[in-house]
Every structure is written in C-alpha cells, then in structure tokens.
Amino acid sequence: MTTDWHFDVPTAGSKRLPPDARYMEALSNQGYAFEVAIADLVDNSIDAGAKDVVIHFLRDGDQLVSLLVVDDGKGMDESSLDVAMTVGGRRDYAANALGMFGTGLKSASLSHASAVTVVSTTKRTRTAGRRWLMEHAMSNFQCDIVAPAYAQTLIDRYDNRRPIEWQGTVVRWDGVKDFPKHGGGGQTDRYLHRTINKLGLHLGLYLHRFLARGDFNITIAAEDVRTGTIYMNFGVEPLDPFGYPVSGHPEYPKAFTISVPSFGGITLDAHIWTPKSNLDEYKAVGSVMDRQGFYFYRHDRLIQAGGWNSFRQPEQHLSLSRVAVDLPDRPSDVFRLTVKKAGVDASPEFASALETATDPQGSTFLDYLTSADTVYREARKRSGTTRKPVLPPGKGLDPAVRETIEEELPIIAYEEPIALRWQKLDNELFFHIDREDRTIILNQHYRAAILGGRRGGLNDAPLLKSLMYILLHQVFEKEYSGSREKDNLVLWQSILVSAARSELDKVGDDG
C-alpha cells in the first residue's frame, strides 16, 4: 500500500489524556533564575494596573522566613483567582499584556519555593486566597483555599503601610530554596545585600521603560518580623541600556528596516555606546561579549538583553553595538518567546534579512557593524598602547574582575577560558598548572589563611586569583615553556609558598 505524504494522518477517534500530577514538578524545573522569577511576578502586577510594587523579604532574627510581592493593582475575585492559580489557566489577555502562557506565576514561584500563596482583594469583592503547596500539587493537583480571616490579615498588613489601599494582591513564597539554611555569622545579611543588589539591577534593566514613566515604582525592602525594623528599603531605578550621555558615533543612532518574507517589515534602532563607559546602564548586562547585539522588547518590557541570535558570533570589537527591536504584537514563527520571557528564538529568516537591512539614506546594517568596530578600535588607539590578546579568564575569578580584564585586554576569540580553583596539593607547592584542563590550581592547604577567616566560595580571594591570572596566563598561551619560563615558575613557586607559610604563622600567633 502506498502512503500519500501530502495529507494528514488518518485517525480513528480520540481519548482524553490529562497530565499526570507530576507535571507540576516538571513545570517548576524550568531553570528560572531568582531575579527572572521575581520579574515574572512583577509583570503580573503591571498587567493588573499596579502603580506601586513592593518586594518584601521577611526575616526572624538571623533566619529568612518568607518573600512577598505586594501590589496595588485591581486585584482578583475568587473566580479570577482560581484561573490565575490554574496551570495554563485561560484568561483574556489585554492587547498590551505582558503575560502570555498562563504558567508564569506557578512555574516561577514553585521553581524557588515549596509553597506559593496568593491573596487578593478588589473594590467590590471580599478578600480571597489560594495556596499551592508543592507536595499537594505533585500528588493530585489540589490547590488549598486560604482561610478568609488570614487572607484579610495579610491584606491589612500592607493596607497600613502601602502599597495596598482599596485593592491589591499579595504573592507569598514560603520555603524559599535560595535562602541560607543557617543565617548565623552574617550569612543572612550577606545574602540579602547580594540578592537585593542583583535583583534591583535586573528589574531596573528589564522594566526600565515602565520605571522611567514616573507613575510606576518598585520598592525592595527587608523587615525583621520580631522587632518590626525595616531596612534595606530602596526604590529600583531605571537602567536604560541605551541611556548613554553622548553617542559613541555622531551618525548614530540610526533606524534600519528589514523585510522578512513571511512577516513583513521590522525596524531596528542601532546604537553605538560611548567607549570605556563605567555607567551601570552599560555594565548591567554580563560581560562585554554578552551585552552586545539585540535588545528585544515586547510591550515595552525588555525580553532579551544582548546576543546576536545566530546572525554572527560575538566579538570584543563589537562590544559597543546595541540594537533595539520592538517585537510586533501579532504572533509569528519569526520570533518565539521562551516561557520564562528570558529570551527570543529568531528564525533563520531574520538573520538572512539582516544582510540586506538599510536605513533611509541607503546605509546597510553591515555598515553599522563596521562603524561600531571602528569606534572601539579608535578608542584603543587613543589610549596610546597596543595590548597583546590574551586567553579569557574563567570560573573561579569574580565576574567583576573578569569583566575588567575583558574590557582592558583584547581577548583571543573562541578559546576556552583559564579557570582557577582550590585543590589539595603537596605543601611544597602553592600552585599547579593544568594545561589540559586550562586551570590554575591553588593549594587548598593555604586557603583559610589567605581568606583570613572569611567564608570561602567559588569566586573567593579575588585579589590573589587576579594576580595569579596576570602572572600565569601566558603559560597557557604557548605550546611549551622555555628554560627561562620554567625557572620563573620555580622562582614564583618558592616565593609564594614562603609567603603563604608566613600567613599560616600569623594565623597561629593570632590564635
């Protein structure tokens, strides 16, 4: 029998196959970063018309207990709340809504917490609440109904201190996986400082157009529920990735138009940043390789910050190039958003169309890339030095240090970076060079003395590791070491072992 491949597969009826309850576990393991998950919740607040959003970390002494996202949006009645807490719940999204798939609240929350409680009130309906407990969700999709008295108590808590006045919503996370298990020794304070700073930068960047309007505010705060003390209370500032004081090139920005056969025209706003900028607006996105490329927006919300989407590989010489693209409202196969709204998959049609993109004067998009490259190179020339390209620094070195190295030194493209890590070695050695794994190994025996009692981690001892990278990166850039280099390695080894032992002696004396 021959098969006609031009027609649909014939069927003989259908049957209903509902998802297994373990689907919730899969939903909660989509790799949401903490700040991405919080941004997803703030998106819901914006869709609800909120003017004020408060992200509230609650602690009891040294122990962090809960995280809440509170807004003064229009709120939800019981039926709307049931839809919001249903996985893939169908609701009518406004034309300019940030929500899309009906999974963000659940997947973002349960990626980071063992329970998510949502309590909401409107001007015309009583306060209602629902709770997903991960244990119940995985077993039988059972969503708890929050006791009305408690739901009202939670709303009243924020009615007295803003942002809720007549209406609003509270999303509460309990059992947050990222919170320190033991808060003693200043761990909780360090965690809050690090996390709040990172969260503020992320929200300031991805929601910068909303924050710049003046009628929308995000506040991040921490409160000790035992004493009522509120601290680390600050407003998130907008970080416009195109907010340079002066353009890096007098002819830019320019608007380029591309024509995608299956879709139509798309506008690209091409910018060239000021060279050697230290502004947060420039540095808020990853490394110099990460922050170049396309910045896709959907309904004024930044979805992707940097990346060339298969058009080309990133290069250090293009680190000043940024292109703003406002995605069209209508759905298409040209641009597909990830469920986390943390990136855009662009079809090959888009990359091909970039080759012929032009501005009204006839300049091409490729001319723009050449201009960005030239601005970067000329800035290097004006510095009066020509620095030799180096292998990039990798894991084990603090990201801020890696970024500085990548900005100050030309990086050899497409090469594995040099990692740094601690490992047990013979005590006669301070370091070991692993050419095959391209790693500088530091002797674990001397770690505690060098850290001076501070807690160790992947990126600890940044000063020492920076010096080791500067000292040793050339060893990896050559196929073999000559007699002079070998003698230098022996010399450095001897001096560093002696210095490390002196640190150990000082620790012993202090003890």
XYZ file of C-alpha atoms in Angstrom:
511
model
C 0.000 0.000 0.000
C 1.376 3.399 -0.891
C 1.196 6.299 1.548
C 0.300 9.806 0.474
C 2.654 12.100 2.428
C 0.771 15.227 1.368
C -2.220 14.680 3.654
C -2.878 14.459 7.384
C -2.535 11.162 9.201
C -5.984 9.495 9.358
C -7.397 8.968 12.880
C -9.912 6.587 14.434
C -11.329 8.611 17.311
C -9.655 10.224 20.333
C -9.268 9.820 24.089
C -8.626 12.265 26.911
C -5.149 12.050 28.475
C -4.933 14.617 31.302
C -1.464 15.478 32.629
C -0.041 13.475 35.471
C 0.214 15.471 38.701
C 3.992 15.186 38.415
C 3.684 17.692 35.580
C 3.892 20.324 38.319
C 7.357 19.089 39.172
C 8.436 19.467 35.535
C 6.845 22.916 35.440
C 8.881 24.008 38.449
C 12.192 22.859 36.960
C 12.490 25.194 34.002
C 15.680 26.859 35.192
C 14.211 30.155 36.384
C 16.904 32.374 37.856
C 15.732 34.020 41.093
C 15.571 37.531 39.655
C 13.854 36.270 36.470
C 11.166 34.590 38.580
C 10.532 37.778 40.573
C 10.355 39.803 37.354
C 7.639 37.422 36.129
C 5.566 38.210 39.225
C 6.066 41.945 38.708
C 4.826 41.500 35.129
C 1.522 40.284 36.586
C 1.381 43.371 38.799
C 1.870 45.610 35.767
C -0.876 43.748 33.882
C -3.143 44.379 36.894
C -2.563 48.131 36.544
C -0.380 48.465 39.641
C 1.362 51.752 40.308
C 3.378 50.515 43.295
C 5.019 47.119 43.801
C 6.859 46.135 46.985
C 9.212 43.144 47.108
C 9.459 42.290 50.789
C 11.980 39.936 52.405
C 10.826 38.854 55.887
C 13.286 37.621 58.489
C 13.035 36.443 62.062
C 16.335 37.387 63.642
C 19.034 35.701 61.572
C 16.619 33.448 59.674
C 14.886 34.484 56.452
C 11.321 33.149 56.526
C 9.315 34.456 53.554
C 9.360 36.632 50.470
C 6.330 38.631 49.365
C 5.475 40.604 46.237
C 2.736 43.133 47.031
C 0.972 45.427 44.559
C -1.887 47.936 44.399
C -3.322 46.572 41.168
C -7.006 45.960 40.509
C -6.959 42.676 42.409
C -8.877 39.457 41.719
C -12.173 37.986 42.844
C -12.447 34.266 43.666
C -13.139 33.093 40.120
C -10.281 35.172 38.672
C -8.002 33.877 41.419
C -8.893 30.280 40.521
C -7.960 30.971 36.901
C -4.698 32.628 37.945
C -3.757 29.595 40.055
C -4.676 27.083 37.338
C -1.741 25.841 35.292
C -2.281 27.237 31.811
C -5.451 28.929 33.045
C -7.214 30.631 30.168
C -7.932 34.299 30.554
C -8.398 37.166 28.165
C -5.067 38.957 27.929
C -5.197 42.638 27.040
C -3.607 43.644 23.753
C -0.589 45.074 25.592
C -0.379 42.436 28.346
C 2.984 41.074 29.448
C 1.517 37.662 30.350
C 1.221 35.046 27.633
C 1.111 31.386 28.591
C -0.771 31.208 31.902
C 2.112 29.444 33.653
C 4.385 32.243 34.893
C 3.008 32.699 38.416
C 3.041 28.973 39.161
C 6.279 27.918 37.466
C 8.245 30.993 38.612
C 7.072 30.592 42.217
C 7.387 26.829 42.613
C 10.830 26.927 40.999
C 12.030 28.730 44.113
C 9.568 27.955 46.919
C 7.837 24.920 48.374
C 4.609 26.910 48.711
C 3.081 29.931 46.987
C 0.123 31.767 48.492
C -1.845 34.396 46.569
C -4.243 36.682 48.418
C -6.190 39.370 46.586
C -8.953 41.896 47.070
C -10.909 44.177 44.763
C -13.004 47.287 45.418
C -16.206 45.263 45.105
C -15.396 41.768 46.405
C -14.153 40.303 49.649
C -10.581 39.176 50.080
C -9.825 35.669 48.780
C -6.759 33.459 48.825
C -5.353 30.299 47.301
C -2.200 28.299 48.048
C -0.214 25.827 46.017
C 1.791 23.527 48.262
C 4.288 21.692 46.090
C 3.631 18.429 47.910
C -0.133 18.610 47.178
C 0.356 19.897 43.642
C 2.546 16.938 42.712
C 0.189 14.349 44.161
C -3.268 15.387 42.981
C -3.359 18.997 41.727
C -5.062 20.040 44.984
C -4.940 23.820 45.495
C -5.678 24.998 49.043
C -8.293 27.638 49.845
C -6.798 30.168 52.247
C -8.853 30.854 55.369
C -10.690 34.180 54.782
C -9.599 35.615 58.147
C -5.915 35.033 57.401
C -6.298 36.337 53.843
C -7.743 39.581 55.202
C -4.982 39.822 57.824
C -2.324 39.614 55.126
C -4.032 42.307 53.048
C -4.479 44.516 56.130
C -0.764 44.210 56.914
C 0.045 46.102 53.711
C -3.021 48.331 53.797
C -1.481 50.060 56.803
C 1.926 50.645 55.222
C 1.312 50.820 51.463
C 1.023 49.923 48.705
C -2.499 48.456 49.161
C -5.295 50.959 49.801
C -8.578 49.786 48.271
C -7.405 46.872 46.170
C -4.340 44.781 45.510
C -2.613 41.415 45.585
C -0.038 39.701 47.797
C 2.051 36.794 46.487
C 3.855 34.987 49.306
C 6.678 32.465 48.945
C 7.487 30.103 51.813
C 10.236 27.518 51.963
C 12.399 29.547 49.574
C 15.150 27.228 48.372
C 17.675 30.008 47.841
C 17.519 31.343 51.413
C 20.513 30.484 53.658
C 19.746 27.408 55.753
C 21.667 28.858 58.707
C 21.667 32.628 58.985
C 24.333 32.987 61.660
C 27.720 34.603 61.138
C 26.274 37.339 58.978
C 25.183 34.917 56.221
C 21.690 36.384 56.038
C 22.989 39.954 55.798
C 25.440 38.992 53.049
C 22.741 37.085 51.185
C 20.301 39.998 51.354
C 22.904 42.530 50.254
C 23.986 40.398 47.304
C 20.498 39.294 46.266
C 18.776 42.652 46.608
C 21.526 44.373 44.632
C 21.301 41.803 41.820
C 17.501 41.885 41.842
C 17.447 45.677 41.707
C 19.765 45.728 38.697
C 17.707 43.093 36.883
C 14.362 44.792 37.462
C 15.841 48.207 36.710
C 17.085 46.922 33.362
C 14.238 44.723 32.141
C 11.466 47.073 33.283
C 13.292 50.338 32.669
C 10.662 51.749 30.311
C 7.951 51.343 32.958
C 10.113 52.734 35.764
C 11.009 55.776 33.664
C 7.371 56.802 33.308
C 7.180 58.277 36.789
C 3.827 56.681 37.692
C 5.215 53.206 38.401
C 7.503 52.278 41.286
C 9.185 49.143 42.607
C 10.486 49.083 46.171
C 12.681 46.334 47.635
C 12.774 46.065 51.413
C 13.660 43.696 54.249
C 11.860 43.550 57.600
C 12.560 41.783 60.877
C 9.150 40.435 61.893
C 10.296 40.064 65.502
C 11.154 43.735 66.003
C 9.272 45.367 63.112
C 12.511 47.011 61.964
C 12.534 47.794 58.220
C 15.875 48.231 56.485
C 17.469 47.912 53.047
C 14.444 49.862 51.856
C 15.103 51.411 48.447
C 13.396 52.165 45.167
C 14.504 50.465 41.971
C 15.962 52.920 39.471
C 15.524 52.501 35.696
C 18.630 51.278 33.857
C 18.208 52.183 30.204
C 20.661 50.061 28.151
C 20.572 52.867 25.572
C 20.995 55.637 28.148
C 24.446 56.858 27.124
C 25.191 60.583 27.709
C 26.832 61.003 24.283
C 26.677 58.646 21.323
C 29.897 56.838 20.510
C 29.471 57.847 16.858
C 27.944 61.170 15.617
C 25.861 59.429 12.923
C 24.089 57.105 15.345
C 21.516 56.020 16.408
C 20.019 55.018 13.065
C 16.843 53.153 12.190
C 17.278 50.220 9.811
C 14.414 48.393 8.149
C 14.474 44.714 7.306
C 11.925 42.785 5.284
C 11.197 39.226 6.389
C 9.356 37.380 3.574
C 6.910 35.531 5.845
C 6.233 38.517 8.083
C 6.947 41.944 6.608
C 8.927 44.982 7.752
C 10.728 45.256 11.089
C 12.579 48.312 12.425
C 15.976 48.061 14.121
C 17.251 51.029 16.162
C 21.047 50.717 16.035
C 23.165 52.440 18.692
C 26.880 52.762 19.426
C 27.798 53.267 23.084
C 30.394 55.678 24.371
C 33.747 53.825 24.669
C 35.147 52.912 28.103
C 31.911 53.721 29.928
C 31.602 52.925 33.637
C 27.856 53.595 33.795
C 25.582 50.894 35.244
C 23.423 51.268 32.130
C 26.355 49.904 30.134
C 27.659 47.329 32.599
C 24.368 45.899 33.899
C 24.389 43.122 31.295
C 27.005 40.383 31.712
C 30.403 40.621 30.060
C 31.488 42.619 27.020
C 30.591 39.581 24.911
C 27.128 39.245 26.462
C 25.953 42.844 26.257
C 26.419 43.437 22.523
C 23.713 42.650 19.985
C 19.928 42.703 20.019
C 17.715 44.057 22.791
C 14.237 42.718 22.130
C 11.220 44.423 23.708
C 7.646 43.209 23.929
C 5.068 45.782 25.010
C 7.891 47.938 26.457
C 9.219 45.061 28.575
C 12.802 44.026 27.794
C 12.804 40.318 26.924
C 16.374 39.759 25.747
C 19.417 41.873 26.593
C 22.231 41.184 24.136
C 23.090 38.355 21.782
C 23.182 38.072 18.000
C 20.581 35.299 17.562
C 22.649 33.211 15.120
C 23.384 36.251 12.927
C 27.053 36.267 13.925
C 29.412 35.369 16.754
C 30.087 37.996 19.450
C 33.412 39.823 19.167
C 35.150 42.130 21.582
C 35.394 44.783 18.852
C 31.589 44.943 18.689
C 31.106 45.466 22.434
C 29.705 48.981 21.866
C 26.949 47.865 19.474
C 23.370 47.560 20.732
C 20.251 47.231 18.627
C 16.740 47.843 19.994
C 13.941 45.795 18.414
C 10.299 46.218 19.437
C 8.601 42.920 18.703
C 5.322 43.101 16.793
C 2.061 42.366 18.586
C 0.889 39.678 16.229
C 2.281 36.174 16.826
C 4.585 34.681 14.227
C 7.162 31.966 13.658
C 9.842 34.620 13.121
C 10.108 35.496 16.830
C 9.231 32.943 19.504
C 9.443 33.837 23.179
C 10.571 31.395 25.827
C 8.042 30.611 28.595
C 10.293 32.435 31.072
C 10.281 35.537 28.848
C 14.060 35.484 29.192
C 14.998 35.268 25.536
C 13.840 35.236 21.924
C 14.278 32.493 19.352
C 14.588 34.217 15.972
C 14.101 32.212 12.786
C 16.837 31.928 10.126
C 14.720 34.300 8.030
C 15.520 37.096 10.456
C 19.280 36.507 10.286
C 19.169 36.365 6.480
C 17.145 39.579 6.242
C 19.771 41.444 8.289
C 22.217 41.086 5.397
C 20.077 43.454 3.284
C 18.800 45.816 6.004
C 19.185 49.516 5.132
C 18.423 52.917 6.631
C 16.602 55.702 4.673
C 19.936 57.008 3.342
C 20.955 53.617 1.972
C 23.487 52.634 4.648
C 23.441 48.923 5.439
C 23.294 47.119 8.735
C 26.734 45.725 7.926
C 27.984 49.336 7.627
C 26.691 49.872 11.174
C 28.719 46.935 12.488
C 31.809 48.319 10.769
C 31.235 51.713 12.411
C 30.868 50.127 15.856
C 34.058 48.129 15.290
C 35.916 51.285 14.201
C 34.801 53.310 17.249
C 36.072 50.561 19.558
C 39.437 50.259 17.767
C 39.979 54.013 17.588
C 39.343 54.342 21.313
C 42.026 51.712 21.891
C 44.461 53.578 19.671
C 43.864 56.842 21.518
C 44.858 55.144 24.757
C 48.396 55.084 23.306
C 49.015 51.370 23.841
C 48.530 48.218 21.847
C 47.937 45.298 24.153
C 48.567 41.724 23.186
C 45.482 39.446 23.044
C 45.119 37.046 25.992
C 43.141 33.937 26.842
C 39.958 34.916 28.691
C 39.623 34.426 32.471
C 37.049 31.847 33.523
C 35.424 30.171 36.518
C 36.836 30.927 39.938
C 37.533 34.589 39.255
C 34.996 37.153 40.393
C 32.708 38.259 37.499
C 33.541 41.938 38.070
C 37.259 41.173 37.693
C 36.641 39.063 34.580
C 34.685 41.942 33.097
C 37.503 44.415 33.755
C 40.083 42.093 32.177
C 37.875 41.617 29.118
C 37.439 45.366 28.760
C 41.092 46.240 29.255
C 42.685 43.446 27.220
C 41.931 42.077 23.757
C 40.578 38.535 24.180
C 41.636 35.653 21.943
C 38.346 34.614 20.351
C 36.779 31.141 20.552
C 39.247 29.831 23.143
C 38.465 28.051 26.400
C 38.969 30.401 29.375
C 41.510 29.897 32.158
C 39.794 28.643 35.323
C 41.088 28.930 38.884
C 40.217 26.547 41.712
C 41.420 25.282 45.061
C 42.602 21.691 45.396
C 44.755 19.579 47.700
C 48.416 19.737 46.613
C 51.758 18.880 48.147
C 52.538 21.573 50.726
C 55.781 22.390 48.869
C 53.589 23.788 46.055
C 51.479 26.925 46.116
C 50.005 26.347 42.668
C 49.882 23.812 39.875
C 49.277 24.462 36.167
C 46.926 22.012 34.411
C 47.434 22.730 30.722
C 44.985 20.076 29.555
C 42.074 21.454 31.621
C 43.396 25.007 31.253
C 43.222 25.542 35.011
C 45.368 27.236 37.648
C 45.101 25.053 40.772
C 45.787 26.725 44.119
C 46.817 24.751 47.191
C 43.837 24.167 49.486
C 46.214 23.957 52.478
C 46.795 27.724 52.393
C 43.212 28.783 51.617
C 41.949 29.522 55.135
C 44.985 31.651 55.983
C 44.682 33.653 52.770
C 40.966 34.231 53.327
C 41.689 35.452 56.865
C 38.688 33.717 58.386
C 36.261 34.799 55.683
C 33.927 32.219 54.185
C 35.234 30.570 51.027
C 33.371 30.190 47.749
C 33.791 29.707 44.022
C 34.934 33.300 43.447
C 36.789 33.897 46.718
C 40.213 35.557 47.087
C 39.725 37.834 44.039
C 42.948 39.779 44.604
C 45.136 36.675 44.793
C 43.414 34.982 41.870
C 43.696 38.116 39.733
C 47.432 38.262 40.408
C 47.786 34.541 39.601
C 45.945 35.041 36.308
C 48.163 38.005 35.382
C 51.250 36.019 36.353
C 50.382 32.780 34.580
C 48.068 33.401 31.626
C 51.000 33.479 29.188
C 51.984 29.950 30.171
C 48.733 28.675 28.629
C 49.154 30.807 25.516
C 52.346 28.994 24.488
C 52.682 25.377 23.427
C 55.579 24.787 25.810
C 57.670 26.654 28.358
C 61.301 27.533 27.652
C 64.091 27.310 30.208
C 63.633 30.930 31.322
C 59.888 30.445 31.901
C 60.466 27.196 33.761
C 62.963 28.928 36.020
C 60.439 31.726 36.634
C 57.802 29.175 37.631
C 60.179 27.627 40.153
C 61.033 31.098 41.495
C 57.392 32.149 41.845
C 56.519 28.826 43.461
C 59.222 29.274 46.092
C 58.313 32.872 46.931
C 54.563 32.192 47.111
C 54.989 29.121 49.346
C 57.141 31.181 51.705
C 54.546 33.984 51.772
C 51.677 31.529 52.346
C 53.501 29.884 55.236
C 54.017 33.319 56.781
C 50.245 33.843 56.583
C 49.743 30.500 58.341
C 52.184 31.510 61.076
C 50.313 34.777 61.645
C 47.027 32.898 61.968
C 48.661 30.627 64.559
C 50.040 33.592 66.505
C 46.651 35.320 66.486
C 45.027 32.136 67.758
